[in-house]
Structure formats: C-alpha cells, structure tokens
PDB file of C-alpha atoms and ligand atoms in Angstrom:
ATOM      1  CA  MET A1113     152.637  86.225  79.931  1.00  0.00           C
ATOM      2  CA  ASN A1114     153.432  88.986  77.501  1.00  0.00           C
ATOM      3  CA  GLU A1115     152.925  92.663  78.148  1.00  0.00           C
ATOM      4  CA  GLN A1116     149.473  92.672  76.518  1.00  0.00           C
ATOM      5  CA  ASP A1117     148.201  89.972  78.882  1.00  0.00           C
ATOM      6  CA  ILE A1118     149.551  91.791  81.919  1.00  0.00           C
ATOM      7  CA  LEU A1119     147.860  94.982  80.832  1.00  0.00           C
ATOM      8  CA  ARG A1120     144.593  93.148  80.291  1.00  0.00           C
ATOM      9  CA  THR A1121     144.778  91.511  83.743  1.00  0.00           C
ATOM     10  CA  GLU A1122     145.469  94.888  85.319  1.00  0.00           C
ATOM     11  CA  LEU A1123     142.486  96.425  83.551  1.00  0.00           C
ATOM     12  CA  ARG A1124     140.274  93.526  84.633  1.00  0.00           C
ATOM     13  CA  TRP A1125     141.238  93.947  88.310  1.00  0.00           C
ATOM     14  CA  GLY A1126     140.794  97.676  87.974  1.00  0.00           C
ATOM     15  CA  ALA A1127     137.245  97.068  86.799  1.00  0.00           C
ATOM     16  CA  VAL A1128     136.597  94.694  89.736  1.00  0.00           C
ATOM     17  CA  VAL A1129     137.794  97.335  92.232  1.00  0.00           C
ATOM     18  CA  ALA A1130     135.754 100.075  90.543  1.00  0.00           C
ATOM     19  CA  GLY A1131     132.711  97.802  90.662  1.00  0.00           C
ATOM     20  CA  ALA A1132     133.224  97.085  94.366  1.00  0.00           C
ATOM     21  CA  VAL A1133     133.558 100.798  95.144  1.00  0.00           C
ATOM     22  CA  GLY A1134     130.384 101.462  93.152  1.00  0.00           C
ATOM     23  CA  VAL A1135     128.481  98.812  95.117  1.00  0.00           C
ATOM     24  CA  ILE A1136     129.708 100.244  98.453  1.00  0.00           C
ATOM     25  CA  ILE A1137     128.670 103.778  97.483  1.00  0.00           C
ATOM     26  CA  ALA A1138     125.277 102.495  96.314  1.00  0.00           C
ATOM     27  CA  VAL A1139     124.728 100.678  99.634  1.00  0.00           C
ATOM     28  CA  VAL A1140     125.591 103.834 101.613  1.00  0.00           C
ATOM     29  CA  VAL A1141     123.366 106.058  99.471  1.00  0.00           C
ATOM     30  CA  VAL A1142     120.409 103.670  99.447  1.00  0.00           C
ATOM     31  CA  SER A1143     120.587 102.847 103.169  1.00  0.00           C
ATOM     32  CA  SER A1144     120.899 106.482 104.238  1.00  0.00           C
ATOM     33  CA  ALA A1145     118.288 107.836 101.829  1.00  0.00           C
ATOM     34  CA  ALA A1146     115.705 105.068 101.656  1.00  0.00           C
ATOM     35  CA  MET A1147     116.058 103.480 105.094  1.00  0.00           C
ATOM     36  CA  VAL A1148     116.988 106.671 106.989  1.00  0.00           C
ATOM     37  CA  LEU A1149     120.009 105.004 108.559  1.00  0.00           C
ATOM     38  CA  HIS A1150     122.676 107.508 109.450  1.00  0.00           C
ATOM     39  CA  PRO A1151     124.967 108.328 112.348  1.00  0.00           C
ATOM     40  CA  PRO A1152     123.645 110.937 114.789  1.00  0.00           C
ATOM     41  CA  SER A1153     124.611 114.239 113.215  1.00  0.00           C
ATOM     42  CA  ASN A1154     123.563 116.821 115.770  1.00  0.00           C
ATOM     43  CA  VAL A1155     126.099 119.656 116.094  1.00  0.00           C
ATOM     44  CA  GLU A1156     125.332 121.738 119.123  1.00  0.00           C
ATOM     45  CA  ILE A1157     127.922 123.090 121.505  1.00  0.00           C
ATOM     46  CA  VAL A1158     127.810 123.421 125.285  1.00  0.00           C
ATOM     47  CA  ASN A1159     130.365 124.536 127.869  1.00  0.00           C
ATOM     48  CA  PRO A1160     131.503 121.293 129.534  1.00  0.00           C
ATOM     49  CA  GLN A1161     132.898 123.204 132.543  1.00  0.00           C
ATOM     50  CA  ALA A1162     129.586 124.859 133.345  1.00  0.00           C
ATOM     51  CA  LEU A1163     127.020 122.073 133.001  1.00  0.00           C
ATOM     52  CA  THR A1164     125.768 122.481 136.571  1.00  0.00           C
ATOM     53  CA  GLN A1165     124.966 126.128 135.825  1.00  0.00           C
ATOM     54  CA  SER A1166     123.454 125.428 132.404  1.00  0.00           C
ATOM     55  CA  LEU A1167     119.698 125.802 132.134  1.00  0.00           C
ATOM     56  CA  GLU A1168     119.240 122.496 130.406  1.00  0.00           C
ATOM     57  CA  PHE A1169     121.784 120.219 132.062  1.00  0.00           C
ATOM     58  CA  ASN A1170     121.746 121.345 135.678  1.00  0.00           C
ATOM     59  CA  GLU A1171     121.126 118.447 138.035  1.00  0.00           C
ATOM     60  CA  ALA A1172     117.467 119.264 138.723  1.00  0.00           C
ATOM     61  CA  ASN A1173     116.670 119.176 135.012  1.00  0.00           C
ATOM     62  CA  LEU A1174     118.180 115.760 134.262  1.00  0.00           C
ATOM     63  CA  GLY A1175     116.020 112.742 133.559  1.00  0.00           C
ATOM     64  CA  THR A1176     112.818 112.244 131.608  1.00  0.00           C
ATOM     65  CA  GLU A1177     110.357 114.955 130.666  1.00  0.00           C
ATOM     66  CA  ILE A1178     107.031 114.070 129.058  1.00  0.00           C
ATOM     67  CA  LEU A1179     105.977 116.784 126.615  1.00  0.00           C
ATOM     68  CA  PRO A1180     102.332 117.773 126.124  1.00  0.00           C
ATOM     69  CA  ASP A1181     102.156 115.757 122.880  1.00  0.00           C
ATOM     70  CA  GLY A1182     103.150 112.571 124.750  1.00  0.00           C
ATOM     71  CA  SER A1183     106.699 112.394 123.398  1.00  0.00           C
ATOM     72  CA  ALA A1184     109.631 112.333 125.807  1.00  0.00           C
ATOM     73  CA  VAL A1185     112.932 114.152 126.162  1.00  0.00           C
ATOM     74  CA  VAL A1186     115.643 112.496 128.227  1.00  0.00           C
ATOM     75  CA  ARG A1187     118.538 114.619 129.464  1.00  0.00           C
ATOM     76  CA  LEU A1188     121.651 112.812 130.614  1.00  0.00           C
ATOM     77  CA  VAL A1189     125.083 113.605 131.939  1.00  0.00           C
ATOM     78  CA  ALA A1190     127.731 111.004 131.148  1.00  0.00           C
ATOM     79  CA  THR A1191     130.595 111.334 133.603  1.00  0.00           C
ATOM     80  CA  GLN A1192     133.410 109.185 134.981  1.00  0.00           C
ATOM     81  CA  PHE A1193     131.963 106.650 135.850  1.00  0.00           C
ATOM     82  CA  ALA A1194     128.195 106.885 135.714  1.00  0.00           C
ATOM     83  CA  PHE A1195     125.283 108.182 133.749  1.00  0.00           C
ATOM     84  CA  VAL A1196     122.982 110.552 135.611  1.00  0.00           C
ATOM     85  CA  PRO A1197     120.281 109.411 136.160  1.00  0.00           C
ATOM     86  CA  ARG A1198     120.965 105.707 136.715  1.00  0.00           C
ATOM     87  CA  CYS A1199     117.436 104.712 135.712  1.00  0.00           C
ATOM     88  CA  ILE A1200     115.630 106.251 132.743  1.00  0.00           C
ATOM     89  CA  PRO A1201     111.878 105.754 132.366  1.00  0.00           C
ATOM     90  CA  VAL A1202     110.481 106.232 128.840  1.00  0.00           C
ATOM     91  CA  PRO A1203     107.093 105.623 127.238  1.00  0.00           C
ATOM     92  CA  ALA A1204     106.721 102.812 124.689  1.00  0.00           C
ATOM     93  CA  ASN A1205     105.649 103.685 121.144  1.00  0.00           C
ATOM     94  CA  ARG A1206     106.188 107.412 121.575  1.00  0.00           C
ATOM     95  CA  PRO A1207     108.977 109.513 120.060  1.00  0.00           C
ATOM     96  CA  VAL A1208     111.893 109.745 122.499  1.00  0.00           C
ATOM     97  CA  THR A1209     114.727 112.247 122.161  1.00  0.00           C
ATOM     98  CA  ILE A1210     117.836 111.557 124.222  1.00  0.00           C
ATOM     99  CA  ARG A1211     120.172 114.504 124.824  1.00  0.00           C
ATOM    100  CA  ALA A1212     123.482 113.812 126.538  1.00  0.00           C
ATOM    101  CA  VAL A1213     126.562 115.772 127.558  1.00  0.00           C
ATOM    102  CA  SER A1214     129.897 114.991 129.204  1.00  0.00           C
ATOM    103  CA  PRO A1215     131.819 117.258 131.597  1.00  0.00           C
ATOM    104  CA  ASP A1216     135.044 115.237 131.468  1.00  0.00           C
ATOM    105  CA  VAL A1217     136.108 112.774 128.738  1.00  0.00           C
ATOM    106  CA  ILE A1218     134.590 111.035 125.729  1.00  0.00           C
ATOM    107  CA  HIS A1219     131.893 108.544 126.636  1.00  0.00           C
ATOM    108  CA  GLY A1220     129.249 106.841 124.527  1.00  0.00           C
ATOM    109  CA  PHE A1221     126.241 104.647 124.926  1.00  0.00           C
ATOM    110  CA  ILE A1222     124.096 102.073 123.246  1.00  0.00           C
ATOM    111  CA  VAL A1223     120.729 100.754 124.313  1.00  0.00           C
ATOM    112  CA  ALA A1224     120.705  97.014 123.820  1.00  0.00           C
ATOM    113  CA  GLY A1225     118.320  95.864 121.099  1.00  0.00           C
ATOM    114  CA  THR A1226     117.576  99.345 119.712  1.00  0.00           C
ATOM    115  CA  ASN A1227     119.091 101.785 117.221  1.00  0.00           C
ATOM    116  CA  VAL A1228     120.371 104.038 120.039  1.00  0.00           C
ATOM    117  CA  ASN A1229     124.135 104.368 119.664  1.00  0.00           C
ATOM    118  CA  THR A1230     126.114 107.582 120.056  1.00  0.00           C
ATOM    119  CA  MET A1231     129.315 109.064 121.370  1.00  0.00           C
ATOM    120  CA  VAL A1232     129.209 111.764 124.034  1.00  0.00           C
ATOM    121  CA  ILE A1233     131.986 114.276 123.456  1.00  0.00           C
ATOM    122  CA  PRO A1234     132.799 117.074 125.935  1.00  0.00           C
ATOM    123  CA  GLY A1235     131.692 120.383 124.465  1.00  0.00           C
ATOM    124  CA  TYR A1236     128.888 118.947 122.345  1.00  0.00           C
ATOM    125  CA  VAL A1237     125.304 117.892 122.938  1.00  0.00           C
ATOM    126  CA  SER A1238     124.690 114.385 121.584  1.00  0.00           C
ATOM    127  CA  GLU A1239     121.131 113.906 120.428  1.00  0.00           C
ATOM    128  CA  VAL A1240     119.464 110.645 119.437  1.00  0.00           C
ATOM    129  CA  LYS A1241     115.852 110.191 118.389  1.00  0.00           C
ATOM    130  CA  THR A1242     114.189 106.819 118.750  1.00  0.00           C
ATOM    131  CA  GLU A1243     111.040 104.981 119.664  1.00  0.00           C
ATOM    132  CA  PHE A1244     110.943 101.972 121.973  1.00  0.00           C
ATOM    133  CA  ARG A1245     108.440  99.299 120.986  1.00  0.00           C
ATOM    134  CA  GLU A1246     108.492  96.719 123.753  1.00  0.00           C
ATOM    135  CA  PRO A1247     108.061  97.573 127.426  1.00  0.00           C
ATOM    136  CA  GLY A1248     110.881  96.200 129.544  1.00  0.00           C
ATOM    137  CA  GLU A1249     114.306  97.026 130.928  1.00  0.00           C
ATOM    138  CA  TYR A1250     117.148  97.767 128.556  1.00  0.00           C
ATOM    139  CA  LEU A1251     120.770  97.994 129.586  1.00  0.00           C
ATOM    140  CA  MET A1252     122.541 101.177 128.490  1.00  0.00           C
ATOM    141  CA  PRO A1253     126.307 100.718 128.909  1.00  0.00           C
ATOM    142  CA  CYS A1254     129.078 103.198 128.124  1.00  0.00           C
ATOM    143  CA  HIS A1255     130.830 101.975 124.997  1.00  0.00           C
ATOM    144  CA  GLU A1256     133.828 104.301 124.779  1.00  0.00           C
ATOM    145  CA  TYR A1257     136.753 103.413 127.028  1.00  0.00           C
ATOM    146  CA  CYS A1258     136.807 106.289 129.511  1.00  0.00           C
ATOM    147  CA  GLY A1259     139.057 105.094 132.324  1.00  0.00           C
ATOM    148  CA  LEU A1260     139.379 102.400 134.961  1.00  0.00           C
ATOM    149  CA  GLY A1261     135.693 102.522 135.914  1.00  0.00           C
ATOM    150  CA  HIS A1262     134.478 102.228 132.323  1.00  0.00           C
ATOM    151  CA  SER A1263     132.976  98.771 132.789  1.00  0.00           C
ATOM    152  CA  GLU A1264     130.972 100.019 135.786  1.00  0.00           C
ATOM    153  CA  MET A1265     129.377 102.810 133.771  1.00  0.00           C
ATOM    154  CA  TRP A1266     125.808 102.038 132.739  1.00  0.00           C
ATOM    155  CA  SER A1267     122.204 103.028 133.226  1.00  0.00           C
ATOM    156  CA  MET A1268     118.933 101.162 132.820  1.00  0.00           C
ATOM    157  CA  VAL A1269     116.277 102.323 130.370  1.00  0.00           C
ATOM    158  CA  ARG A1270     112.867 101.317 131.693  1.00  0.00           C
ATOM    159  CA  VAL A1271     110.285 101.284 128.899  1.00  0.00           C
ATOM    160  CA  ALA A1272     106.733 101.452 130.246  1.00  0.00           C
ATOM    161  CA  ARG A1273     103.367 101.769 128.566  1.00  0.00           C
ATOM    162  CA  ALA A1274     102.629 105.476 128.119  1.00  0.00           C
ATOM    163  CA  GLU A1275      99.578 105.345 130.422  1.00  0.00           C
ATOM    164  CA  GLU A1276     101.751 104.021 133.235  1.00  0.00           C
ATOM    165  CA  LEU A1277     104.019 107.053 133.269  1.00  0.00           C
ATOM    166  CA  VAL A1278     102.279 109.788 135.205  1.00  0.00           C
ATOM    167  CA  PRO A1279     104.276 113.017 135.008  1.00  0.00           C
ATOM    168  CA  ASP A1280     104.457 115.475 137.906  1.00  0.00           C
ATOM    169  CA  ALA A1281     103.500 119.162 137.568  1.00  0.00           C
ATOM    170  CA  ASN A1282     106.736 119.840 135.646  1.00  0.00           C
ATOM    171  CA  GLY A1283     106.189 116.981 133.220  1.00  0.00           C
ATOM    172  CA  ARG A1284     108.842 114.843 134.922  1.00  0.00           C
ATOM    173  CA  VAL A1285     108.777 111.112 135.466  1.00  0.00           C
ATOM    174  CA  SER A1286     111.334 109.141 137.402  1.00  0.00           C
ATOM    175  CA  CYS A1287     111.824 105.467 138.177  1.00  0.00           C
ATOM    176  CA  GLU A1288     110.815 106.157 141.790  1.00  0.00           C
ATOM    177  CA  ILE A1289     107.224 106.903 140.774  1.00  0.00           C
ATOM    178  CA  PRO A1290     105.161 103.772 141.501  1.00  0.00           C
ATOM    179  CA  ARG A1291     103.652 102.260 138.383  1.00  0.00           C
TER     180      ARG A1291
HETATM  181 CU1  CUA B1418     132.194 106.214 130.084  1.00  0.00          CU
HETATM  182 CU2  CUA B1418     133.278 104.305 129.245  1.00  0.00          CU
END
C-alpha cells in the first residue's frame, strides 16, 4: 500500500465512525423527544439527617396517598436494608408518582415489568412518574449495592383496580386495608 491508499483507508474509517456517532445521536434524540424516554431528572434536595422531622418524609406520612383526582403519590424511605413501607398499594391505570429518599447510602429500585427505575441518593428526592396497567403484585428490589443486606432489600408493589382502594380520611391506603 502506498501513502495515498493508507490515507484513503483512514478517511473511509473516519467516515464510518462519524456515521456511527451520527446514528447514536439520532437514536438518543428521537427516543427522548418522540418516545419521551429519559432518565428521571428531578433535582430536589432534602436533609438526609432530618428525614424523621421532615414534613413529607416523617414516618406517619410514608406510603400511598390517593389525591382527589384519583392519582396517587407514594412516599418511600430507602434505608439499609429495607424500603419503608414494605408493601405499596397503587391504583391501576391512574398516574402514580413515586417519591423516595435515603437517610444513609445510595440505593435504587426497579419495579419488575414497568418503566420504574431510579437511584435514591442521600440528600436528593428521587421522583418517578408512571402508570401501572395490570393489577397484580410487582417485586421492587434495591438495585444499587448498598451493603451486606442488599439482597434482602425489597418491597412489593400491589396494583389494584382503583375502585378497590378505599382511602381513609387523610387519603391514605395501605396493604392492610381489606380489598
Ligand atoms: Cu439498598 Cu441495595
């Protein structure tokens, strides 16, 4: 091969790489714009040392709240090595907002079979919006290694038909309520 050929080969591979980068950027742009796929991007800070005193994340306020419009807000604490609460009732086919905090280390969770997938970082409120279609029980494990009890850290999301979830006077539902 002479120098000309080498230069041509280099240019050709340069074009291949540029093309690949272009395709990747196009996929990211199209999927985030057209299909509304994007990582949770909520930036909201909270004092991880004072969660029990916080208005929103004190123990009595954790769990599922049904709002007047029928949507639900779930407030969770992710801590070594459990989610509080252990069982999370939510209505099917209604908007559900999950808000989670950690007082200790980085945790995370997914809900099997759904788009719910976030990290929970001390100091920040993680927020995920979703809608569950099928009633049933969905495992919600911690997916960030957080210590020796990591594999024991999970909750159960119980998706029920909206009519079956009867909130109390404060709009709360829990898994203990008979359905
Ligand atoms: Cu919490 Cu792993």
